Amino acid sequence: EKAGYKHFMAKEIAEQPVVLGDALRHYLKADGVNLPEELNFSDIDRLTLVACGTAFYACSVAKYWFESLAGLPCEIDVASEFRYREPPLPQRSFALFVSQSGETADTLAALRHCKGKVARTIAVVNVPTSSIAREADLALPILAGIEVGVASTKAFTCQLLALAVMALKAGLDRGHLNAAQAAAHMNTLRTLPGLMNAALATSDEIARLAAQLAEAQDILFLGRGPMYPLALEGALKLKEISYIHAEGYASGELKHGPIALIDRSVPVIVMAPHDKLFDKTVSNMQEVMARQGKVLLVTDAKGVSTAAEGTWAHLHMPEVAEPFAPILYALPAQLLAYHTAIAKGTDVDQPRNLAKSVTVE
Ligand code: F6R
């Protein structure tokens, strides 16, 4: 069942180029995006995205995409908070629920809370027969295949892909993107399986770095723009399987508090493609280095040539056009968690205290 891999998590990380390719073929056709016509964003003033855990971080990345590609105001929240805070739900809005299992109790309750109040409830799920898929007005599959490892990996990147395609449709529906711009973004998405193969090739190098990361008490992840929620996801993945305390921060927030934690014992993982925000992130990274923090820079060739000097280590990712880098950089984040957990000898597929499907609130 593990197809020669030691753990389901390793298998599921490695499968991503293939499953993402399947999802791409389903959602992108030669003549454009393949999404139901009823999913039309032109008369919508707001999108509310609700989920838990890793699925919430997928929503958090998607907020950047819906805003920048479609000019659509977005609200995101974790399901356990959303339903208790009496959020206004305008009729001219969609509410979108992301869940791998489709059975998460808080997400299901949030969906029930929204039904009938918004124009449409939409589920983005991996299990098409699940409660959340059945109860939503419209259910979209992420097509990741069965995910066994408790730590979500391929479901996360496939959630991101489904949300990216939706953001492109929203951009077209709302006249925020023209056909040529949308086609360019679709071509970027189509490059991802190949780029993911190159990202997976850093696995051995990550395993070597992980031997040292496994000694740390605390590890920070930094990112900016759509890479910020990816920093949160990297920290979640690491803590859930290696039990090392980890936090993700927006790079610019560092100086507002967390920098007090930095000394030579704290590794800081900076997820930063060479995008328009790169220089700002590098200056935050240099603040860490000035305090002897141990920086691991994850970036592309341009990033390596301009900023890798003086870091503890760097990982070289292939170049990917904005704004879809989080889909690619998820892989080194997953591999860092996986190899660090292996170095510590923890049970990566069945971490303590965690269940694959959380059906209690
Ligand atoms: C993290 C993880 C959890 C789930 C969360 C939501 O690796 O697996 O944080 O993402 O429990 O689960 P679903 O997506 O099934 O609603």
mmCIF file of C-alpha atoms and ligand atoms in Angstrom:
data_model
loop_
_atom_site.group_PDB
_atom_site.id
_atom_site.type_symbol
_atom_site.label_atom_id
_atom_site.label_comp_id
_atom_site.label_asym_id
_atom_site.label_seq_id
_atom_site.Cartn_x
_atom_site.Cartn_y
_atom_site.Cartn_z
ATOM 1 C CA GLU A 1 0.000 0.000 0.000
ATOM 2 C CA LYS A 2 2.889 2.322 0.690
ATOM 3 C CA ALA A 3 4.259 1.483 -2.759
ATOM 4 C CA GLY A 4 7.826 1.050 -1.525
ATOM 5 C CA TYR A 5 7.831 4.171 0.685
ATOM 6 C CA LYS A 6 8.550 3.939 4.414
ATOM 7 C CA HIS A 7 5.538 6.043 5.332
ATOM 8 C CA PHE A 8 2.248 7.097 3.800
ATOM 9 C CA MET A 9 3.339 10.684 4.280
ATOM 10 C CA ALA A 10 6.451 10.134 2.118
ATOM 11 C CA LYS A 11 4.336 8.468 -0.551
ATOM 12 C CA GLU A 12 1.749 11.234 -0.486
ATOM 13 C CA ILE A 13 4.387 13.969 -0.719
ATOM 14 C CA ALA A 14 5.983 12.202 -3.686
ATOM 15 C CA GLU A 15 2.633 11.707 -5.449
ATOM 16 C CA GLN A 16 1.955 15.418 -5.758
ATOM 17 C CA PRO A 17 3.236 15.960 -9.315
ATOM 18 C CA VAL A 18 0.932 13.158 -10.498
ATOM 19 C CA VAL A 19 -2.219 14.058 -8.559
ATOM 20 C CA LEU A 20 -1.806 17.759 -9.277
ATOM 21 C CA GLY A 21 -1.448 16.858 -12.962
ATOM 22 C CA ASP A 22 -4.731 14.905 -12.774
ATOM 23 C CA ALA A 23 -6.470 17.837 -11.107
ATOM 24 C CA LEU A 24 -5.059 20.227 -13.707
ATOM 25 C CA ARG A 25 -6.378 18.103 -16.562
ATOM 26 C CA HIS A 26 -9.789 18.081 -14.892
ATOM 27 C CA TYR A 27 -9.996 21.805 -14.142
ATOM 28 C CA LEU A 28 -8.159 23.338 -17.108
ATOM 29 C CA LYS A 29 -9.234 22.543 -20.635
ATOM 30 C CA ALA A 30 -7.666 23.913 -23.802
ATOM 31 C CA ASP A 31 -10.439 26.537 -24.050
ATOM 32 C CA GLY A 32 -10.411 27.631 -20.396
ATOM 33 C CA VAL A 33 -11.421 26.690 -16.879
ATOM 34 C CA ASN A 34 -13.761 23.764 -16.358
ATOM 35 C CA LEU A 35 -16.048 24.824 -13.529
ATOM 36 C CA PRO A 36 -19.874 24.700 -13.327
ATOM 37 C CA GLU A 37 -21.582 27.708 -14.948
ATOM 38 C CA GLU A 38 -23.635 28.300 -11.801
ATOM 39 C CA LEU A 39 -20.361 29.212 -10.111
ATOM 40 C CA ASN A 40 -20.518 32.736 -11.521
ATOM 41 C CA PHE A 41 -18.829 35.409 -9.466
ATOM 42 C CA SER A 42 -20.033 38.453 -11.420
ATOM 43 C CA ASP A 43 -22.925 39.357 -9.094
ATOM 44 C CA ILE A 44 -21.107 38.618 -5.863
ATOM 45 C CA ASP A 45 -19.745 41.292 -3.504
ATOM 46 C CA ARG A 46 -17.977 39.007 -1.071
ATOM 47 C CA LEU A 47 -16.539 35.545 -0.600
ATOM 48 C CA THR A 48 -16.376 33.937 2.831
ATOM 49 C CA LEU A 49 -13.901 31.053 3.209
ATOM 50 C CA VAL A 50 -14.119 28.768 6.227
ATOM 51 C CA ALA A 51 -12.081 25.695 7.236
ATOM 52 C CA CYS A 52 -9.847 24.213 9.955
ATOM 53 C CA GLY A 53 -6.110 23.527 10.197
ATOM 54 C CA THR A 54 -4.280 22.996 6.930
ATOM 55 C CA ALA A 55 -7.470 23.567 4.927
ATOM 56 C CA PHE A 56 -7.753 26.967 6.638
ATOM 57 C CA TYR A 57 -4.247 27.841 5.471
ATOM 58 C CA ALA A 58 -5.286 26.906 1.926
ATOM 59 C CA CYS A 59 -8.154 29.415 2.319
ATOM 60 C CA SER A 60 -5.695 31.997 3.669
ATOM 61 C CA VAL A 61 -3.506 31.674 0.547
ATOM 62 C CA ALA A 62 -6.615 31.804 -1.666
ATOM 63 C CA LYS A 63 -7.667 35.123 -0.134
ATOM 64 C CA TYR A 64 -4.597 36.733 -1.740
ATOM 65 C CA TRP A 65 -5.561 35.204 -5.087
ATOM 66 C CA PHE A 66 -9.270 36.142 -5.042
ATOM 67 C CA GLU A 67 -8.353 39.693 -4.098
ATOM 68 C CA SER A 68 -5.491 40.219 -6.548
ATOM 69 C CA LEU A 69 -6.845 38.206 -9.506
ATOM 70 C CA ALA A 70 -10.565 38.980 -9.147
ATOM 71 C CA GLY A 71 -10.827 42.108 -6.985
ATOM 72 C CA LEU A 72 -13.222 40.139 -4.792
ATOM 73 C CA PRO A 73 -13.294 41.070 -1.085
ATOM 74 C CA CYS A 74 -12.702 37.954 1.005
ATOM 75 C CA GLU A 75 -13.257 37.058 4.549
ATOM 76 C CA ILE A 76 -11.525 34.020 6.052
ATOM 77 C CA ASP A 77 -11.965 32.357 9.404
ATOM 78 C CA VAL A 78 -11.397 29.101 11.220
ATOM 79 C CA ALA A 79 -14.693 27.230 11.490
ATOM 80 C CA SER A 80 -14.682 27.028 15.284
ATOM 81 C CA GLU A 81 -14.627 30.842 15.547
ATOM 82 C CA PHE A 82 -16.707 31.727 12.513
ATOM 83 C CA ARG A 83 -19.976 30.230 13.610
ATOM 84 C CA TYR A 84 -19.988 31.733 17.090
ATOM 85 C CA ARG A 85 -19.244 35.330 16.165
ATOM 86 C CA GLU A 86 -22.446 36.163 14.300
ATOM 87 C CA PRO A 87 -20.730 37.108 11.044
ATOM 88 C CA PRO A 88 -22.857 39.205 8.678
ATOM 89 C CA LEU A 89 -23.712 37.079 5.638
ATOM 90 C CA PRO A 90 -24.778 39.259 2.695
ATOM 91 C CA GLN A 91 -27.187 37.663 0.239
ATOM 92 C CA ARG A 92 -24.855 38.668 -2.624
ATOM 93 C CA SER A 93 -22.055 36.458 -1.357
ATOM 94 C CA PHE A 94 -20.767 32.922 -1.643
ATOM 95 C CA ALA A 95 -19.581 30.894 1.346
ATOM 96 C CA LEU A 96 -16.889 28.342 0.623
ATOM 97 C CA PHE A 97 -15.914 25.433 2.888
ATOM 98 C CA VAL A 98 -12.662 23.549 2.395
ATOM 99 C CA SER A 99 -12.206 20.113 3.960
ATOM 100 C CA GLN A 100 -10.141 17.094 3.004
ATOM 101 C CA SER A 101 -12.332 14.614 4.895
ATOM 102 C CA GLY A 102 -15.589 16.505 4.400
ATOM 103 C CA GLU A 103 -16.544 15.448 7.932
ATOM 104 C CA THR A 104 -14.896 18.058 10.180
ATOM 105 C CA ALA A 105 -17.562 18.907 12.758
ATOM 106 C CA ASP A 106 -16.900 22.646 13.010
ATOM 107 C CA THR A 107 -16.701 23.105 9.245
ATOM 108 C CA LEU A 108 -19.938 21.173 8.745
ATOM 109 C CA ALA A 109 -21.681 23.252 11.415
ATOM 110 C CA ALA A 110 -20.417 26.467 9.765
ATOM 111 C CA LEU A 111 -21.819 25.278 6.425
ATOM 112 C CA ARG A 112 -25.214 24.574 8.011
ATOM 113 C CA HIS A 113 -25.117 28.041 9.566
ATOM 114 C CA CYS A 114 -24.674 29.675 6.125
ATOM 115 C CA LYS A 115 -27.171 27.624 4.120
ATOM 116 C CA GLY A 116 -30.061 29.688 2.850
ATOM 117 C CA LYS A 117 -28.418 32.956 3.958
ATOM 118 C CA VAL A 118 -25.884 33.375 1.139
ATOM 119 C CA ALA A 119 -26.379 33.052 -2.613
ATOM 120 C CA ARG A 120 -24.561 29.721 -2.683
ATOM 121 C CA THR A 121 -22.613 27.413 -0.386
ATOM 122 C CA ILE A 122 -19.658 25.713 -2.061
ATOM 123 C CA ALA A 123 -17.682 22.742 -0.751
ATOM 124 C CA VAL A 124 -14.107 21.991 -1.806
ATOM 125 C CA VAL A 125 -13.525 18.420 -0.629
ATOM 126 C CA ASN A 126 -11.421 15.348 -1.211
ATOM 127 C CA VAL A 127 -14.095 12.819 -0.221
ATOM 128 C CA PRO A 128 -17.005 13.329 -2.647
ATOM 129 C CA THR A 129 -19.464 11.235 -0.599
ATOM 130 C CA SER A 130 -18.812 13.188 2.616
ATOM 131 C CA SER A 131 -21.365 15.144 4.664
ATOM 132 C CA ILE A 132 -19.919 18.530 3.650
ATOM 133 C CA ALA A 133 -20.029 17.563 -0.046
ATOM 134 C CA ARG A 134 -23.625 16.350 0.236
ATOM 135 C CA GLU A 135 -24.957 19.329 2.170
ATOM 136 C CA ALA A 136 -23.364 22.157 0.152
ATOM 137 C CA ASP A 137 -25.233 23.647 -2.821
ATOM 138 C CA LEU A 138 -22.246 22.830 -4.986
ATOM 139 C CA ALA A 139 -19.330 20.438 -4.304
ATOM 140 C CA LEU A 140 -16.010 20.564 -6.121
ATOM 141 C CA PRO A 141 -13.546 17.666 -5.802
ATOM 142 C CA ILE A 142 -9.846 18.318 -5.255
ATOM 143 C CA LEU A 143 -8.941 14.937 -6.820
ATOM 144 C CA ALA A 144 -5.985 14.224 -4.522
ATOM 145 C CA GLY A 145 -6.844 10.545 -4.084
ATOM 146 C CA ILE A 146 -7.095 8.885 -0.669
ATOM 147 C CA GLU A 147 -4.866 10.590 1.910
ATOM 148 C CA VAL A 148 -3.841 8.235 4.732
ATOM 149 C CA GLY A 149 -1.098 10.152 6.586
ATOM 150 C CA VAL A 150 -2.614 12.223 9.378
ATOM 151 C CA ALA A 151 -0.580 15.259 8.324
ATOM 152 C CA SER A 152 -2.233 16.666 5.225
ATOM 153 C CA THR A 153 0.135 17.043 2.252
ATOM 154 C CA LYS A 154 -1.226 16.305 -1.227
ATOM 155 C CA ALA A 155 -4.707 17.426 -0.167
ATOM 156 C CA PHE A 156 -3.256 20.864 0.635
ATOM 157 C CA THR A 157 -1.668 21.408 -2.785
ATOM 158 C CA CYS A 158 -4.770 20.066 -4.550
ATOM 159 C CA GLN A 159 -6.974 22.376 -2.444
ATOM 160 C CA LEU A 160 -4.747 25.257 -3.525
ATOM 161 C CA LEU A 161 -5.089 24.268 -7.168
ATOM 162 C CA ALA A 162 -8.909 24.096 -7.059
ATOM 163 C CA LEU A 163 -8.977 27.495 -5.321
ATOM 164 C CA ALA A 164 -6.519 29.007 -7.837
ATOM 165 C CA VAL A 165 -8.692 27.875 -10.744
ATOM 166 C CA MET A 166 -11.747 29.338 -9.015
ATOM 167 C CA ALA A 167 -9.927 32.627 -8.500
ATOM 168 C CA LEU A 168 -9.127 32.731 -12.225
ATOM 169 C CA LYS A 169 -12.782 32.113 -13.088
ATOM 170 C CA ALA A 170 -13.771 34.853 -10.654
ATOM 171 C CA GLY A 171 -11.262 37.184 -12.345
ATOM 172 C CA LEU A 172 -12.773 36.453 -15.766
ATOM 173 C CA ASP A 173 -16.405 36.635 -14.561
ATOM 174 C CA ARG A 174 -15.766 39.998 -12.926
ATOM 175 C CA GLY A 175 -13.764 41.452 -15.812
ATOM 176 C CA HIS A 176 -10.732 41.831 -13.549
ATOM 177 C CA LEU A 177 -8.628 39.615 -15.837
ATOM 178 C CA ASN A 178 -8.765 39.603 -19.610
ATOM 179 C CA ALA A 179 -8.569 36.347 -21.546
ATOM 180 C CA ALA A 180 -4.850 36.726 -22.255
ATOM 181 C CA GLN A 181 -3.982 37.375 -18.610
ATOM 182 C CA ALA A 182 -6.071 34.406 -17.480
ATOM 183 C CA ALA A 183 -4.434 32.194 -20.124
ATOM 184 C CA ALA A 184 -0.971 33.214 -18.866
ATOM 185 C CA HIS A 185 -1.931 32.257 -15.307
ATOM 186 C CA MET A 186 -3.326 28.927 -16.540
ATOM 187 C CA ASN A 187 -0.025 28.236 -18.238
ATOM 188 C CA THR A 188 1.773 28.933 -14.970
ATOM 189 C CA LEU A 189 -0.462 26.395 -13.222
ATOM 190 C CA ARG A 190 0.324 23.846 -15.940
ATOM 191 C CA THR A 191 4.058 24.150 -15.207
ATOM 192 C CA LEU A 192 3.608 23.116 -11.569
ATOM 193 C CA PRO A 193 3.836 19.294 -11.823
ATOM 194 C CA GLY A 194 7.210 19.576 -13.567
ATOM 195 C CA LEU A 195 8.458 22.154 -11.059
ATOM 196 C CA MET A 196 7.268 19.925 -8.214
ATOM 197 C CA ASN A 197 9.528 17.148 -9.485
ATOM 198 C CA ALA A 198 12.485 19.520 -9.204
ATOM 199 C CA ALA A 199 11.382 20.529 -5.682
ATOM 200 C CA LEU A 200 11.178 16.853 -4.650
ATOM 201 C CA ALA A 201 14.779 16.397 -5.780
ATOM 202 C CA THR A 202 15.878 18.498 -2.761
ATOM 203 C CA SER A 203 14.675 15.741 -0.411
ATOM 204 C CA ASP A 204 18.148 14.319 0.386
ATOM 205 C CA GLU A 205 19.537 17.774 1.053
ATOM 206 C CA ILE A 206 16.580 18.530 3.339
ATOM 207 C CA ALA A 207 17.225 15.241 5.184
ATOM 208 C CA ARG A 208 20.792 16.428 5.907
ATOM 209 C CA LEU A 209 19.590 19.797 7.238
ATOM 210 C CA ALA A 210 16.891 18.054 9.279
ATOM 211 C CA ALA A 211 19.508 16.297 11.417
ATOM 212 C CA GLN A 212 20.353 19.738 12.831
ATOM 213 C CA LEU A 213 16.808 21.105 12.887
ATOM 214 C CA ALA A 214 15.830 18.103 15.028
ATOM 215 C CA GLU A 215 18.007 19.517 17.845
ATOM 216 C CA ALA A 216 16.059 22.777 18.038
ATOM 217 C CA GLN A 217 13.514 23.655 20.730
ATOM 218 C CA ASP A 218 11.811 26.322 18.625
ATOM 219 C CA ILE A 219 11.737 27.002 14.900
ATOM 220 C CA LEU A 220 10.275 30.053 13.142
ATOM 221 C CA PHE A 221 8.905 30.230 9.599
ATOM 222 C CA LEU A 222 8.702 33.576 7.795
ATOM 223 C CA GLY A 223 6.864 34.557 4.618
ATOM 224 C CA ARG A 224 5.284 37.597 2.963
ATOM 225 C CA GLY A 225 2.199 37.977 0.785
ATOM 226 C CA PRO A 226 0.758 34.589 -0.217
ATOM 227 C CA MET A 227 3.882 33.001 1.280
ATOM 228 C CA TYR A 228 2.800 34.152 4.749
ATOM 229 C CA PRO A 229 0.040 31.535 5.137
ATOM 230 C CA LEU A 230 2.498 29.009 3.763
ATOM 231 C CA ALA A 231 4.830 29.889 6.659
ATOM 232 C CA LEU A 232 1.918 29.130 9.009
ATOM 233 C CA GLU A 233 1.357 25.796 7.257
ATOM 234 C CA GLY A 234 5.086 24.916 7.459
ATOM 235 C CA ALA A 235 5.033 25.553 11.211
ATOM 236 C CA LEU A 236 1.842 23.507 11.708
ATOM 237 C CA LYS A 237 3.249 20.571 9.741
ATOM 238 C CA LEU A 238 6.491 20.614 11.715
ATOM 239 C CA LYS A 239 4.874 20.786 15.134
ATOM 240 C CA GLU A 240 2.291 18.110 14.453
ATOM 241 C CA ILE A 241 4.734 15.401 13.423
ATOM 242 C CA SER A 242 8.086 16.348 15.041
ATOM 243 C CA TYR A 243 6.635 17.908 18.256
ATOM 244 C CA ILE A 244 9.101 20.781 17.942
ATOM 245 C CA HIS A 245 7.554 24.110 18.820
ATOM 246 C CA ALA A 246 7.228 26.131 15.617
ATOM 247 C CA GLU A 247 5.509 29.386 14.666
ATOM 248 C CA GLY A 248 4.869 31.086 11.373
ATOM 249 C CA TYR A 249 5.003 34.877 11.102
ATOM 250 C CA ALA A 250 4.517 37.460 8.428
ATOM 251 C CA SER A 251 8.116 38.600 7.775
ATOM 252 C CA GLY A 252 7.230 42.220 8.519
ATOM 253 C CA GLU A 253 5.805 41.307 11.934
ATOM 254 C CA LEU A 254 9.116 39.964 13.185
ATOM 255 C CA LYS A 255 10.278 43.269 14.625
ATOM 256 C CA HIS A 256 6.973 43.709 16.477
ATOM 257 C CA GLY A 257 7.802 41.011 19.003
ATOM 258 C CA PRO A 258 9.041 37.617 17.822
ATOM 259 C CA ILE A 259 12.550 38.923 17.121
ATOM 260 C CA ALA A 260 13.057 38.826 20.908
ATOM 261 C CA LEU A 261 13.204 35.017 20.599
ATOM 262 C CA ILE A 262 16.127 35.001 18.176
ATOM 263 C CA ASP A 263 19.539 33.691 19.188
ATOM 264 C CA ARG A 264 21.931 31.119 17.704
ATOM 265 C CA SER A 265 19.751 28.232 18.858
ATOM 266 C CA VAL A 266 16.668 29.283 16.866
ATOM 267 C CA PRO A 267 16.484 28.189 13.222
ATOM 268 C CA VAL A 268 14.463 30.578 11.046
ATOM 269 C CA ILE A 269 13.108 29.193 7.789
ATOM 270 C CA VAL A 270 12.466 31.939 5.250
ATOM 271 C CA MET A 271 10.150 30.995 2.365
ATOM 272 C CA ALA A 272 10.846 33.631 -0.262
ATOM 273 C CA PRO A 273 10.730 33.319 -4.041
ATOM 274 C CA HIS A 274 12.378 36.255 -5.813
ATOM 275 C CA ASP A 275 9.096 38.164 -6.226
ATOM 276 C CA LYS A 276 8.206 41.838 -5.878
ATOM 277 C CA LEU A 277 8.342 41.574 -2.077
ATOM 278 C CA PHE A 278 11.683 39.770 -1.957
ATOM 279 C CA ASP A 279 13.890 42.707 -0.926
ATOM 280 C CA LYS A 280 11.679 43.521 2.032
ATOM 281 C CA THR A 281 11.786 39.917 3.214
ATOM 282 C CA VAL A 282 15.580 39.864 2.837
ATOM 283 C CA SER A 283 15.914 42.877 5.088
ATOM 284 C CA ASN A 284 13.838 41.050 7.742
ATOM 285 C CA MET A 285 16.082 38.017 7.260
ATOM 286 C CA GLN A 286 19.172 40.146 7.790
ATOM 287 C CA GLU A 287 17.759 41.351 11.112
ATOM 288 C CA VAL A 288 17.632 37.688 12.147
ATOM 289 C CA MET A 289 21.208 37.067 10.970
ATOM 290 C CA ALA A 290 22.470 40.139 12.844
ATOM 291 C CA ARG A 291 21.248 38.385 16.026
ATOM 292 C CA GLN A 292 23.013 35.109 15.121
ATOM 293 C CA GLY A 293 19.741 33.426 14.081
ATOM 294 C CA LYS A 294 20.308 30.387 11.897
ATOM 295 C CA VAL A 295 18.603 31.162 8.590
ATOM 296 C CA LEU A 296 17.486 28.532 6.094
ATOM 297 C CA LEU A 297 16.485 30.430 2.954
ATOM 298 C CA VAL A 298 14.139 28.658 0.546
ATOM 299 C CA THR A 299 14.243 30.567 -2.723
ATOM 300 C CA ASP A 300 14.910 30.418 -6.478
ATOM 301 C CA ALA A 301 18.103 31.014 -8.499
ATOM 302 C CA LYS A 302 17.772 34.811 -8.411
ATOM 303 C CA GLY A 303 17.130 34.716 -4.686
ATOM 304 C CA VAL A 304 20.169 32.498 -4.108
ATOM 305 C CA SER A 305 22.457 34.779 -6.100
ATOM 306 C CA THR A 306 21.330 37.961 -4.346
ATOM 307 C CA ALA A 307 20.679 36.869 -0.763
ATOM 308 C CA ALA A 308 22.038 33.435 0.209
ATOM 309 C CA GLU A 309 25.375 34.781 1.442
ATOM 310 C CA GLY A 310 25.725 34.534 5.206
ATOM 311 C CA THR A 311 22.749 32.224 5.682
ATOM 312 C CA TRP A 312 23.149 28.882 7.484
ATOM 313 C CA ALA A 313 21.801 27.064 4.407
ATOM 314 C CA HIS A 314 19.604 27.550 1.394
ATOM 315 C CA LEU A 315 17.331 25.399 -0.729
ATOM 316 C CA HIS A 316 17.115 26.060 -4.413
ATOM 317 C CA MET A 317 13.589 25.938 -5.878
ATOM 318 C CA PRO A 318 12.801 26.312 -9.573
ATOM 319 C CA GLU A 319 11.364 29.647 -10.660
ATOM 320 C CA VAL A 320 7.557 29.944 -10.681
ATOM 321 C CA ALA A 321 5.519 32.903 -11.912
ATOM 322 C CA GLU A 322 3.551 34.933 -9.351
ATOM 323 C CA PRO A 323 1.235 34.456 -7.535
ATOM 324 C CA PHE A 324 1.274 30.649 -7.397
ATOM 325 C CA ALA A 325 4.595 29.974 -5.617
ATOM 326 C CA PRO A 326 2.835 28.663 -2.457
ATOM 327 C CA ILE A 327 1.737 25.541 -4.385
ATOM 328 C CA LEU A 328 5.382 24.718 -5.134
ATOM 329 C CA TYR A 329 6.929 25.848 -1.829
ATOM 330 C CA ALA A 330 4.494 23.613 0.077
ATOM 331 C CA LEU A 331 6.739 20.694 -0.903
ATOM 332 C CA PRO A 332 9.945 21.810 0.866
ATOM 333 C CA ALA A 333 7.788 22.770 3.876
ATOM 334 C CA GLN A 334 6.357 19.230 3.971
ATOM 335 C CA LEU A 335 9.772 17.618 3.446
ATOM 336 C CA LEU A 336 11.317 19.702 6.245
ATOM 337 C CA ALA A 337 8.632 18.469 8.640
ATOM 338 C CA TYR A 338 8.921 14.886 7.421
ATOM 339 C CA HIS A 339 12.708 14.594 7.637
ATOM 340 C CA THR A 340 12.897 16.426 10.966
ATOM 341 C CA ALA A 341 10.352 13.998 12.413
ATOM 342 C CA ILE A 342 12.313 11.051 11.001
ATOM 343 C CA ALA A 343 15.510 12.434 12.571
ATOM 344 C CA LYS A 344 13.694 12.629 15.908
ATOM 345 C CA GLY A 345 12.209 9.149 15.498
ATOM 346 C CA THR A 346 8.558 10.149 15.915
ATOM 347 C CA ASP A 347 5.637 8.339 14.260
ATOM 348 C CA VAL A 348 5.003 10.490 11.195
ATOM 349 C CA ASP A 349 1.873 8.751 9.933
ATOM 350 C CA GLN A 350 0.155 8.541 13.326
ATOM 351 C CA PRO A 351 1.293 11.544 15.408
ATOM 352 C CA ARG A 352 0.268 11.466 19.063
ATOM 353 C CA ASN A 353 -3.072 13.044 20.021
ATOM 354 C CA LEU A 354 -4.189 13.595 16.413
ATOM 355 C CA ALA A 355 -6.899 11.974 14.273
ATOM 356 C CA LYS A 356 -7.343 12.096 10.507
ATOM 357 C CA SER A 357 -10.920 13.240 10.781
ATOM 358 C CA VAL A 358 -12.068 15.524 13.615
ATOM 359 C CA THR A 359 -15.747 14.861 14.125
ATOM 360 C CA VAL A 360 -16.100 16.502 17.538
ATOM 361 C CA GLU A 361 -16.227 20.267 18.060
HETATM 362 C C1 F6R B 1 -2.906 19.159 9.397
HETATM 363 C C2 F6R B 1 -4.214 18.527 9.322
HETATM 364 C C3 F6R B 1 -5.390 19.181 10.004
HETATM 365 C C4 F6R B 1 -6.579 19.211 9.054
HETATM 366 C C5 F6R B 1 -7.822 19.763 9.754
HETATM 367 C C6 F6R B 1 -9.004 19.889 8.817
HETATM 368 O O1 F6R B 1 -1.952 18.439 8.717
HETATM 369 O O2 F6R B 1 -4.361 17.502 8.712
HETATM 370 O O3 F6R B 1 -5.059 20.472 10.435
HETATM 371 O O4 F6R B 1 -6.237 19.996 7.944
HETATM 372 O O5 F6R B 1 -8.162 18.914 10.825
HETATM 373 O O6 F6R B 1 -9.377 18.638 8.302
HETATM 374 P P1 F6R B 1 -10.305 18.515 7.041
HETATM 375 O O7 F6R B 1 -9.572 19.102 5.877
HETATM 376 O O8 F6R B 1 -10.563 17.051 6.869
HETATM 377 O O9 F6R B 1 -11.560 19.302 7.328
#
